[in-house]
PDB file of C-alpha atoms in Angstrom:
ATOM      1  CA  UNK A1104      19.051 -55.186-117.883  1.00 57.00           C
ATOM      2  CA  UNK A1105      19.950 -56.512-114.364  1.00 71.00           C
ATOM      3  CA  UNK A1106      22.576 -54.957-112.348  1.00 74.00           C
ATOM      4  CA  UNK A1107      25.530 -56.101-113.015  1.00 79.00           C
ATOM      5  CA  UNK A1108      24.921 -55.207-116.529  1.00 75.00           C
ATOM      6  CA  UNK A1109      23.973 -51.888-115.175  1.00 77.00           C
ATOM      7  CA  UNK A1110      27.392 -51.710-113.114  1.00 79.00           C
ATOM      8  CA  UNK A1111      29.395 -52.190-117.001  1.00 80.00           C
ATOM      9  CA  UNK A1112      27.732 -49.799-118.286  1.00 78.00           C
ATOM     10  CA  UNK A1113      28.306 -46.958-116.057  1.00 79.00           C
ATOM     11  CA  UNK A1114      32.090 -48.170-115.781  1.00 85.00           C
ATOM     12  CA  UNK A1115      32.254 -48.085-119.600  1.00 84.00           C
ATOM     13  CA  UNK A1116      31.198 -44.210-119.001  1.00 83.00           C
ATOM     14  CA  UNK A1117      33.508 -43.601-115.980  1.00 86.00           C
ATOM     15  CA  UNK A1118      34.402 -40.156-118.410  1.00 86.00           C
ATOM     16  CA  UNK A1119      30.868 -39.063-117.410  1.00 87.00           C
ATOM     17  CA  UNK A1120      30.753 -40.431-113.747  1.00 88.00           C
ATOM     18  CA  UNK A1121      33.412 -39.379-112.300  1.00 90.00           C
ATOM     19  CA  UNK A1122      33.287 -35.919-113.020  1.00 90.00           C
ATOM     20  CA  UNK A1123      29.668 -35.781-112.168  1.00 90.00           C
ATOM     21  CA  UNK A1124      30.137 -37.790-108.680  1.00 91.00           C
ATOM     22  CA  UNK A1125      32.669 -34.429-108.463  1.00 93.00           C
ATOM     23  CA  UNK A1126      30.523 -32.185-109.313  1.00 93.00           C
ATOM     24  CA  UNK A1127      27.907 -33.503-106.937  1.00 92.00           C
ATOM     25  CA  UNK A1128      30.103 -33.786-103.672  1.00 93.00           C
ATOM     26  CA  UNK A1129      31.329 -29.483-104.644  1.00 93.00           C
ATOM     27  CA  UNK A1130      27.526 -28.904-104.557  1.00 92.00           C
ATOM     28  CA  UNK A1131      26.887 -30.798-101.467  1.00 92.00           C
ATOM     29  CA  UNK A1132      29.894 -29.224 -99.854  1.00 92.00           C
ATOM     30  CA  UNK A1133      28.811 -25.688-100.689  1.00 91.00           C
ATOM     31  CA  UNK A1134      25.127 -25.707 -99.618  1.00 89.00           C
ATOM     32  CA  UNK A1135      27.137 -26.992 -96.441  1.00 90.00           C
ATOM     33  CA  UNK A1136      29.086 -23.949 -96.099  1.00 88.00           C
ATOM     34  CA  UNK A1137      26.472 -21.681 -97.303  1.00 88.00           C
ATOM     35  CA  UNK A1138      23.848 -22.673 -94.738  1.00 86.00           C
ATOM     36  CA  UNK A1139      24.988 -21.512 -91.074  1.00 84.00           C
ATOM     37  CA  UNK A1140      24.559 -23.482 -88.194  1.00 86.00           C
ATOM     38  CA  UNK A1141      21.562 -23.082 -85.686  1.00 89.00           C
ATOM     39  CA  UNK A1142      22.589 -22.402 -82.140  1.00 92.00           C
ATOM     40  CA  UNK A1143      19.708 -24.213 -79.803  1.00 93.00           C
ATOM     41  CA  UNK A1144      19.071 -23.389 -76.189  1.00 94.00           C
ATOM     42  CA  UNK A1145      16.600 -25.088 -73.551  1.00 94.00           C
ATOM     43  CA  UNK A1146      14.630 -24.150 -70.815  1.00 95.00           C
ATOM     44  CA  UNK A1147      12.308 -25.853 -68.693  1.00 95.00           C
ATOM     45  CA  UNK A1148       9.875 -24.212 -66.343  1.00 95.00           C
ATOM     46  CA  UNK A1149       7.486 -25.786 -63.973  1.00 94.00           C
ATOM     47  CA  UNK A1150       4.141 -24.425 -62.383  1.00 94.00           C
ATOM     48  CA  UNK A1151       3.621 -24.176 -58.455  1.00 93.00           C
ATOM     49  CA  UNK A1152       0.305 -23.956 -57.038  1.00 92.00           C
ATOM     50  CA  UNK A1153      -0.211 -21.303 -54.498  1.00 88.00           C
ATOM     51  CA  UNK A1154       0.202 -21.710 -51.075  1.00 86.00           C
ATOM     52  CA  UNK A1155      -3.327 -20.894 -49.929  1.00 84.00           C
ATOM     53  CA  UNK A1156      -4.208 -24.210 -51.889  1.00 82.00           C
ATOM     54  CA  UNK A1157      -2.162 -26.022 -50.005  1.00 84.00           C
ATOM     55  CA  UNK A1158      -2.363 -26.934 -46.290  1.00 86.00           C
ATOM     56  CA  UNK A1159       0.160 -25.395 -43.795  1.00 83.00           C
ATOM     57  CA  UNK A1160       3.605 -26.300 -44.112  1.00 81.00           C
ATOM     58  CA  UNK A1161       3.062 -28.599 -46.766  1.00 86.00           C
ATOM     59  CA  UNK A1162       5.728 -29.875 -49.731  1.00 89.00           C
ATOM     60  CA  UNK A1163       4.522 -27.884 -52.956  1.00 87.00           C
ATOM     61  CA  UNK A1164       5.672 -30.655 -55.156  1.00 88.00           C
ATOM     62  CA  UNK A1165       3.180 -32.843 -53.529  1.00 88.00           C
ATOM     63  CA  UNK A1166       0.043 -30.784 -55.436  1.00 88.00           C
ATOM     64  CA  UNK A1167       1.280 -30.648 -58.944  1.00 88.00           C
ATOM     65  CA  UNK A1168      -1.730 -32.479 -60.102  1.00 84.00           C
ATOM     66  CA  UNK A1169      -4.480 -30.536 -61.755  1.00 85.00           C
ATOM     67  CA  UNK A1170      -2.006 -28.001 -62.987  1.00 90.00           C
ATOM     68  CA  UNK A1171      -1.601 -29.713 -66.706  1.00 90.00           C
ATOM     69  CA  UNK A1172      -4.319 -27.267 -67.732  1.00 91.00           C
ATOM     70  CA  UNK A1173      -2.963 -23.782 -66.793  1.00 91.00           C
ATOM     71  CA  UNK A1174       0.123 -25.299 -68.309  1.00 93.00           C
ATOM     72  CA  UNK A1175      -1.645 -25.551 -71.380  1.00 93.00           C
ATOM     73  CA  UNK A1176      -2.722 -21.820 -71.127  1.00 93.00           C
ATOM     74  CA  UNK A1177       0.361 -20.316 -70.596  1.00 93.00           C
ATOM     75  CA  UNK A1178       1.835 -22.404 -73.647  1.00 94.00           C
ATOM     76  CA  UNK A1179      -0.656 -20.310 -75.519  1.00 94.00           C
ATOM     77  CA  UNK A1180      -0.309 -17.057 -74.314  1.00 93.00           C
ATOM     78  CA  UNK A1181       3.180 -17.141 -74.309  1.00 93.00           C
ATOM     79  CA  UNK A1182       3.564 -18.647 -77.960  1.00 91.00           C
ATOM     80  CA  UNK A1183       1.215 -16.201 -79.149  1.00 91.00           C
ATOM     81  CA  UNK A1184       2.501 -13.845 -82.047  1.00 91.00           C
ATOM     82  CA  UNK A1185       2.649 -11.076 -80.150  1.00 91.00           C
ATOM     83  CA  UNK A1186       5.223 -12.177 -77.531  1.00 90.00           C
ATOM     84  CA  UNK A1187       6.893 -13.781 -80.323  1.00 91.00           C
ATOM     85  CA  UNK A1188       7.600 -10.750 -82.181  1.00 90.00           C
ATOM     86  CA  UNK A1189       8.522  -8.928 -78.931  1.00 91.00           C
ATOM     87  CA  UNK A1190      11.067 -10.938 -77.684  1.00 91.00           C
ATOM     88  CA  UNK A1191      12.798 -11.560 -80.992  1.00 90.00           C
ATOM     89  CA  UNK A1192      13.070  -8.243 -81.555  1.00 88.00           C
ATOM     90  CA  UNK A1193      16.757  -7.228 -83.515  1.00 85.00           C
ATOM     91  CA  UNK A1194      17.179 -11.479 -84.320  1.00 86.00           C
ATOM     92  CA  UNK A1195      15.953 -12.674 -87.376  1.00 85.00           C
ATOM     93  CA  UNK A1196      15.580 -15.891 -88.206  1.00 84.00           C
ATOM     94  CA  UNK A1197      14.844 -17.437 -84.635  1.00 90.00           C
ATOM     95  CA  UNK A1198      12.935 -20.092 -84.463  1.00 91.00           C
ATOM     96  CA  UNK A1199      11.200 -20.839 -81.043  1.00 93.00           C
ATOM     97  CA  UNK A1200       8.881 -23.979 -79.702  1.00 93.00           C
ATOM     98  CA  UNK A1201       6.907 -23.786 -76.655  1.00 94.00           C
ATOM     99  CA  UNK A1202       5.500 -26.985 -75.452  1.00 94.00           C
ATOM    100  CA  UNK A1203       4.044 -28.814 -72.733  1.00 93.00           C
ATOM    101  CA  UNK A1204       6.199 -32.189 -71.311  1.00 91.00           C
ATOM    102  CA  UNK A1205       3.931 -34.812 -72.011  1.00 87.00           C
ATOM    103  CA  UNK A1206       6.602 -37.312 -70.889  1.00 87.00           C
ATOM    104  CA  UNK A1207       6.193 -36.269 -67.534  1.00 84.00           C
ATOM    105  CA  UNK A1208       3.239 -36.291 -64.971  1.00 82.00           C
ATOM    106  CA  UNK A1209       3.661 -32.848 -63.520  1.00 85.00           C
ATOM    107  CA  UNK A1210       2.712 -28.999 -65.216  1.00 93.00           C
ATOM    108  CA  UNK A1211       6.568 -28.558 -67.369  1.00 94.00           C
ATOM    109  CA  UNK A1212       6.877 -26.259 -69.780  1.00 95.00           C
ATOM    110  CA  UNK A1213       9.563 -26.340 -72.577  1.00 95.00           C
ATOM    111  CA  UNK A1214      11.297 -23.925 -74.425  1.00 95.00           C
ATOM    112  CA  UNK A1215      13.599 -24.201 -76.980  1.00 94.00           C
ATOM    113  CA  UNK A1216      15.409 -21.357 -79.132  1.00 94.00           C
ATOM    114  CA  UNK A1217      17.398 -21.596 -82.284  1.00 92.00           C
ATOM    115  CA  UNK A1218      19.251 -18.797 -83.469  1.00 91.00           C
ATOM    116  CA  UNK A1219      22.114 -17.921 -85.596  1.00 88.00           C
ATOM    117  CA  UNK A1220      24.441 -17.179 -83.504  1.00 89.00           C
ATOM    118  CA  UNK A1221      25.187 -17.993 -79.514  1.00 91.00           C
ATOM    119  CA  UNK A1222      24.419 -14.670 -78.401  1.00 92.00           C
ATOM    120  CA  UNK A1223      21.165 -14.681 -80.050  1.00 92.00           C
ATOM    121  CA  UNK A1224      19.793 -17.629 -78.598  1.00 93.00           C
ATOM    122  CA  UNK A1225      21.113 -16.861 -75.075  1.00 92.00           C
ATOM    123  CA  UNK A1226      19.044 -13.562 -75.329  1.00 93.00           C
ATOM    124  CA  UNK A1227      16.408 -14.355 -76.498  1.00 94.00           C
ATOM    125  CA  UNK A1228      16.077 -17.673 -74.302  1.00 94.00           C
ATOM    126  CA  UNK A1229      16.321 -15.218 -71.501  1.00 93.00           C
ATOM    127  CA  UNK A1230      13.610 -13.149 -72.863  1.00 93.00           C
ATOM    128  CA  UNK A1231      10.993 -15.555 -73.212  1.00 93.00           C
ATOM    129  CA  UNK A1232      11.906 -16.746 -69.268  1.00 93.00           C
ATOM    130  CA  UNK A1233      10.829 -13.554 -68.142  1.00 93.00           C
ATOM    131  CA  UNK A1234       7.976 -13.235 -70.229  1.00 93.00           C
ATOM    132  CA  UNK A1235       6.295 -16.491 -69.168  1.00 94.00           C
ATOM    133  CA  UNK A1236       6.682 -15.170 -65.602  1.00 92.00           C
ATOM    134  CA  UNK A1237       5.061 -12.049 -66.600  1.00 93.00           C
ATOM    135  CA  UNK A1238       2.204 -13.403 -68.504  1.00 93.00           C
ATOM    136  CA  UNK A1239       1.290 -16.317 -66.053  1.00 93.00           C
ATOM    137  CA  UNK A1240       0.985 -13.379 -63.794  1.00 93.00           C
ATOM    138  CA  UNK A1241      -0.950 -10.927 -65.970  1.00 92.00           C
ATOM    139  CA  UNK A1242      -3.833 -13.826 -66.465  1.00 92.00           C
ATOM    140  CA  UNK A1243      -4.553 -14.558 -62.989  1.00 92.00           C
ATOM    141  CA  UNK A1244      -4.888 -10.800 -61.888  1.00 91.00           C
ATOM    142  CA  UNK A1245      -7.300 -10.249 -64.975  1.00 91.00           C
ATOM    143  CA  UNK A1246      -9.378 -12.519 -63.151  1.00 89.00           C
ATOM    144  CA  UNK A1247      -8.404 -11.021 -59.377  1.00 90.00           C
ATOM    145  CA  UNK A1248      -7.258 -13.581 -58.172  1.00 89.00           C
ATOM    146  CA  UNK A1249      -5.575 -13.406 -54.697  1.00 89.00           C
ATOM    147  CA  UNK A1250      -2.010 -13.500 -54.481  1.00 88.00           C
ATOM    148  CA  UNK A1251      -1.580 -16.192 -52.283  1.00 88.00           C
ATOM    149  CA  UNK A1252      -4.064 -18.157 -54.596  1.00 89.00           C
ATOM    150  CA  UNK A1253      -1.801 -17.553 -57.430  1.00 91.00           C
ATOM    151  CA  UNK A1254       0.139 -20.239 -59.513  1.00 92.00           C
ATOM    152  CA  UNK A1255       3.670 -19.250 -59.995  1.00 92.00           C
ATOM    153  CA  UNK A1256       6.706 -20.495 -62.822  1.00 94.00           C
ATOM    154  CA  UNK A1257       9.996 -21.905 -61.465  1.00 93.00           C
ATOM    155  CA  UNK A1258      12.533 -22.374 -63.570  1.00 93.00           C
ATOM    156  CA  UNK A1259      14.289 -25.602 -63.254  1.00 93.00           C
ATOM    157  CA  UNK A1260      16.565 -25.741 -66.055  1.00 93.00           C
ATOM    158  CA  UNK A1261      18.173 -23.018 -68.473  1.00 93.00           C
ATOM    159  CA  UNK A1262      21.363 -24.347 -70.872  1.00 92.00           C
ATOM    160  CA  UNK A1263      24.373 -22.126 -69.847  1.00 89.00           C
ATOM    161  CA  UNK A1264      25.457 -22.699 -73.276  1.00 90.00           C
ATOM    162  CA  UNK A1265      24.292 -23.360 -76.663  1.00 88.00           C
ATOM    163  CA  UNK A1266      24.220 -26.800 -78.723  1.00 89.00           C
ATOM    164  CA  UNK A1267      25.196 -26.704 -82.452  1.00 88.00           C
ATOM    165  CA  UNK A1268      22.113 -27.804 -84.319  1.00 83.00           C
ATOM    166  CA  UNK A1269      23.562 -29.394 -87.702  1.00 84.00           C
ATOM    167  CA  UNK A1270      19.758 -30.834 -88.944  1.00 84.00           C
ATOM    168  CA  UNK A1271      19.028 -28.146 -91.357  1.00 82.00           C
ATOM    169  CA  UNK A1272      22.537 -28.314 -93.256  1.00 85.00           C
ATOM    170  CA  UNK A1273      22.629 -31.901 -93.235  1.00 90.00           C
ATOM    171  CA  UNK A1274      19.241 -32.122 -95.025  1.00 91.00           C
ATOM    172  CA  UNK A1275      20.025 -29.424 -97.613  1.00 90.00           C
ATOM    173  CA  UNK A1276      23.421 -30.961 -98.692  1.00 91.00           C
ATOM    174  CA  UNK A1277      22.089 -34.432 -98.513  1.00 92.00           C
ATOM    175  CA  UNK A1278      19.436 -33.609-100.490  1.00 93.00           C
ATOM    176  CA  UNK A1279      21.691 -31.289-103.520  1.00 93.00           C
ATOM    177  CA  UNK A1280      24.414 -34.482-103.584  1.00 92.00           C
ATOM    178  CA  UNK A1281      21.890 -37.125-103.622  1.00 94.00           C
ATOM    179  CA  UNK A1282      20.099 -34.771-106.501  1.00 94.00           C
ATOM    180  CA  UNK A1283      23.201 -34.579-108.679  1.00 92.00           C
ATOM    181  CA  UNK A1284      24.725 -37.650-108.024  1.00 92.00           C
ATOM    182  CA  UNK A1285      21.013 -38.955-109.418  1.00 92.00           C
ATOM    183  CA  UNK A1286      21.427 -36.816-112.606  1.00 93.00           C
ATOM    184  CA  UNK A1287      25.284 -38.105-113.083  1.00 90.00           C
ATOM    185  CA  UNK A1288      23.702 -41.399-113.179  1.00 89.00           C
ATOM    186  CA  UNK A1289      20.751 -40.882-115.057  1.00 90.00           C
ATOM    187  CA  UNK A1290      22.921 -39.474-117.863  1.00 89.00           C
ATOM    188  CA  UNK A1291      25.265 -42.073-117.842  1.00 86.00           C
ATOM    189  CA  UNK A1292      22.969 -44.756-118.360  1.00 85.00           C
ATOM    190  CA  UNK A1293      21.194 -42.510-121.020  1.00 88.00           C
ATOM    191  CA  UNK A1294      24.542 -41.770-123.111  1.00 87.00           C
ATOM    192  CA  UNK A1295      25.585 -45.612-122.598  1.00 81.00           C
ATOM    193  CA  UNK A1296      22.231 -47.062-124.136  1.00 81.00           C
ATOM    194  CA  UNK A1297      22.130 -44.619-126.892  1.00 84.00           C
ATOM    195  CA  UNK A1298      25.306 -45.931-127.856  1.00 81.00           C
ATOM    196  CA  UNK A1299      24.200 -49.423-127.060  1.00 78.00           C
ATOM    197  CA  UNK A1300      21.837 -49.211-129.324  1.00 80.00           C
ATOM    198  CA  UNK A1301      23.436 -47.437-132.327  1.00 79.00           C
ATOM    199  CA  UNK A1302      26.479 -50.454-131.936  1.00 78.00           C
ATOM    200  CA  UNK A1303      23.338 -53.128-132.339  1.00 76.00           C
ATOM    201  CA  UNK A1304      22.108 -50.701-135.855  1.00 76.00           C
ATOM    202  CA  UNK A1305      25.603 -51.108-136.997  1.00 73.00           C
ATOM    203  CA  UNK A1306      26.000 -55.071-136.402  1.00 71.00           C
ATOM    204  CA  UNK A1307      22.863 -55.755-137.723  1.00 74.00           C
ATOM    205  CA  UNK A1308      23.488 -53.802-141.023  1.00 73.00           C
ATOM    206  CA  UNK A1309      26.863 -55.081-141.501  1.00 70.00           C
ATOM    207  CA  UNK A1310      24.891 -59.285-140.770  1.00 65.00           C
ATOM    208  CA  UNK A1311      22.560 -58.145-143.588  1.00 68.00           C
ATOM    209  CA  UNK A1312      25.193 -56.960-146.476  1.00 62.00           C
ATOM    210  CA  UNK A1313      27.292 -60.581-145.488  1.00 60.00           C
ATOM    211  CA  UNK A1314      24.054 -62.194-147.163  1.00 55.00           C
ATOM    212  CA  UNK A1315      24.814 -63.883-150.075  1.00 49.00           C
ATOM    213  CA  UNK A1316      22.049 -64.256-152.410  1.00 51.00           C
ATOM    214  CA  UNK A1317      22.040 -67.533-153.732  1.00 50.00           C
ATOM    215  CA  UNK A1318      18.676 -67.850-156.164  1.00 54.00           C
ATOM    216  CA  UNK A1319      18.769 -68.463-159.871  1.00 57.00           C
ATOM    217  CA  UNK A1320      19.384 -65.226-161.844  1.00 54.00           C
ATOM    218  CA  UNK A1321      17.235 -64.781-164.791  1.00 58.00           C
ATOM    219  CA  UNK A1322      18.749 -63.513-168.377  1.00 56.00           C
ATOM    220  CA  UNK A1323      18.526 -60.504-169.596  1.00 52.00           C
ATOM    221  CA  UNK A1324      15.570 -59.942-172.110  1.00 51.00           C
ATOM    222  CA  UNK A1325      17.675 -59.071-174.632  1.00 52.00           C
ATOM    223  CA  UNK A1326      20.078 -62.389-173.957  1.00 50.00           C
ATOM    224  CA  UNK A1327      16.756 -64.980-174.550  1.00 50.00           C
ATOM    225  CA  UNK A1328      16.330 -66.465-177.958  1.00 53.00           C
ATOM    226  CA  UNK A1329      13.006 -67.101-179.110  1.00 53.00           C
ATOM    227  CA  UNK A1330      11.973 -70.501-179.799  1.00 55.00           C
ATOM    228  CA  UNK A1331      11.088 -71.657-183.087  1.00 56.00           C
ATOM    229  CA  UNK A1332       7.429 -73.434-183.130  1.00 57.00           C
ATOM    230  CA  UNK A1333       6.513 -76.702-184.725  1.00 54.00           C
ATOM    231  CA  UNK A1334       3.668 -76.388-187.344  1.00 56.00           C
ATOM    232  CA  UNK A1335       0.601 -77.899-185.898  1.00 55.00           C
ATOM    233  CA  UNK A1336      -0.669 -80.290-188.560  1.00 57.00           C
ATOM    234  CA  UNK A1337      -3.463 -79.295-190.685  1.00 51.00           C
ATOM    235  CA  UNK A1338      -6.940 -81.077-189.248  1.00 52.00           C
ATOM    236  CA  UNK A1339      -9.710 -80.244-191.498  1.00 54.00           C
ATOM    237  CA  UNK A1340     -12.959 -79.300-190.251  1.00 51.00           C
ATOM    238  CA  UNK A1341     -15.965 -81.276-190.414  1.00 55.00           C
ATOM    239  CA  UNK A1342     -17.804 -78.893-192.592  1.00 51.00           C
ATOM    240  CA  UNK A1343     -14.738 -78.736-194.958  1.00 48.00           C
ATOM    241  CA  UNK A1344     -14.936 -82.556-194.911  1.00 54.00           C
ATOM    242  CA  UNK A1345     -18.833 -82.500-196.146  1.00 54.00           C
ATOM    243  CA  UNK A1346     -18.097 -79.842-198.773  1.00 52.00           C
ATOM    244  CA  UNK A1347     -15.601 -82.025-200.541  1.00 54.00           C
ATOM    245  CA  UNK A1348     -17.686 -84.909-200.744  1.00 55.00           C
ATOM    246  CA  UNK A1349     -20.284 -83.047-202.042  1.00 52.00           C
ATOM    247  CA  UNK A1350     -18.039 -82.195-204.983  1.00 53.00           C
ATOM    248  CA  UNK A1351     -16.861 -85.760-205.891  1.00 50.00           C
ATOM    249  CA  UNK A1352     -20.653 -87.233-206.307  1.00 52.00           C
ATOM    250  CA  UNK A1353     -21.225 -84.201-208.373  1.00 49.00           C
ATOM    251  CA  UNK A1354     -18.293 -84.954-211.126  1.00 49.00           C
ATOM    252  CA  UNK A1355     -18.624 -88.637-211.482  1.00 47.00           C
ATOM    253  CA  UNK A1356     -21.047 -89.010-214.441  1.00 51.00           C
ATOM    254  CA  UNK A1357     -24.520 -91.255-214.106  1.00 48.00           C
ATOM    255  CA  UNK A1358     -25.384 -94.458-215.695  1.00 49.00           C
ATOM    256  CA  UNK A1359     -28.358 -92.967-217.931  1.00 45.00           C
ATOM    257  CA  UNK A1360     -25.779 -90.442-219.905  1.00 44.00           C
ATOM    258  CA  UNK A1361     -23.068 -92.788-220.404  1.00 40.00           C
ATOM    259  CA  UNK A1362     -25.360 -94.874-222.223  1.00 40.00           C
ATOM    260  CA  UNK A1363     -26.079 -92.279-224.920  1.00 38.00           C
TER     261      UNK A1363
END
């Protein structure tokens, strides 16, 4: 079956495809309106070495490098499950990464919220700012290090306002219409070749009783007439043969007695 034959026989079950493309696109449309939107906010954050490790005077943004691995740190310590839990505190459902830029050269940190709602994100966002302050800070005086020698967290971006993050509803109601619309299909075809196939049983049947049958017919046994049989003409046997000339040379009389 090739394509276009496929194409006729869904459109000779349009009774079943239509209402299922219909039922499909309500489905799709109400995982859409079931599933909320995520509200995303962004901050980035980047380290500054202390100014003891610098000389005199000198432009901090000029001794980034060597600072990708106490980025790396804090990414940990801050991402940990404990802070986690702590600063989403009252929000459920908030999703947070906490990464490292790779795309750029110097120590950035990224962090991104999604919440349910604007409020949400915007607190939370603000939470984890703080934190990441606090813990960068808490590390370097467990090892007592000087405060002049300490690396500190600027914050160079945080979103004022939050994006609308559609991803997660777009997957879920692609995924339930794509799902039924499959189905709608699938049974369509199945219904059509069923019925395919019992139309083929039915032409085939009615090709075989058109048959005419057009052998001989042999009589009835009670309609033949048996034949009479010639009589096969008597043939003596050879021993039959001997017998009977053994009687005529016994009743023809000898010479010696007729002449007494």
């Amino acid at each position: 079956m090739n394509f276009v034959d496929t194409l006729r026989g869904l459109w000779r079950r349009w009774y079943v495809v239509l209402p299922g493309i219909l039922i499909a696109a309500s489905l799709a449309f109400g995982a859409w309106t079931l599933i909320p939107p995520g509200y995303e906010r962004s901050s980035t954050q980047l380290l500054i070495p202390g100014a003891a490790s610098m000389p005199e005077g000198a432009n901090p943004y000029l001794f980034l490098g060597g600072l990708a691995p106490a980025a790396d740190v804090l990414v940990r310590a801050v991402g940990a499950e404990n802070v986690v839990n702590e600063v989403t505190a009252g929000h459920e459902g908030v999703e947070i990464e906490i990464t490292r830029d790779t795309s750029t050269a110097g120590p950035v940190i990224v962090i991104v919220v999604t919440a349910a709602s604007d409020a949400a994100a915007e607190e939370v966002l603000g939470r984890l700012v703080e934190r990441t302050d606090t813990v960068l800070t808490d590390l370097q005086e467990t090892e007592n290090i000087a405060v002049k020698n300490q690396v500190s967290v600027l914050p160079i971006t945080i979103d004022s306002q939050s994006f609308l993050q559609q991803r997660s509803r777009f997957i879920v109601s692609g995924a339930v219409g794509l799902a039924g619309l499959a189905l709608t299909l699938l049974l369509a075809g199945l219904i059509d070749g069923l019925s395919q196939q019992r139309k083929r049983r039915g032409e085939l049947a009615e090709d075989s009783e058109e048959i005419v049958d057009l052998s001989p017919v042999p009589p009835a046994a009670d309609a033949v007439t048996p034949k009479r049989r010639a009589p096969k003409p008597f043939v003596p046997s050879r021993a039959f043969d001997e017998a009977n000339d053994d009687d005529a040379e016994a009743s023809v009389p000898s010479p010696v007695h007729s002449a007494r």
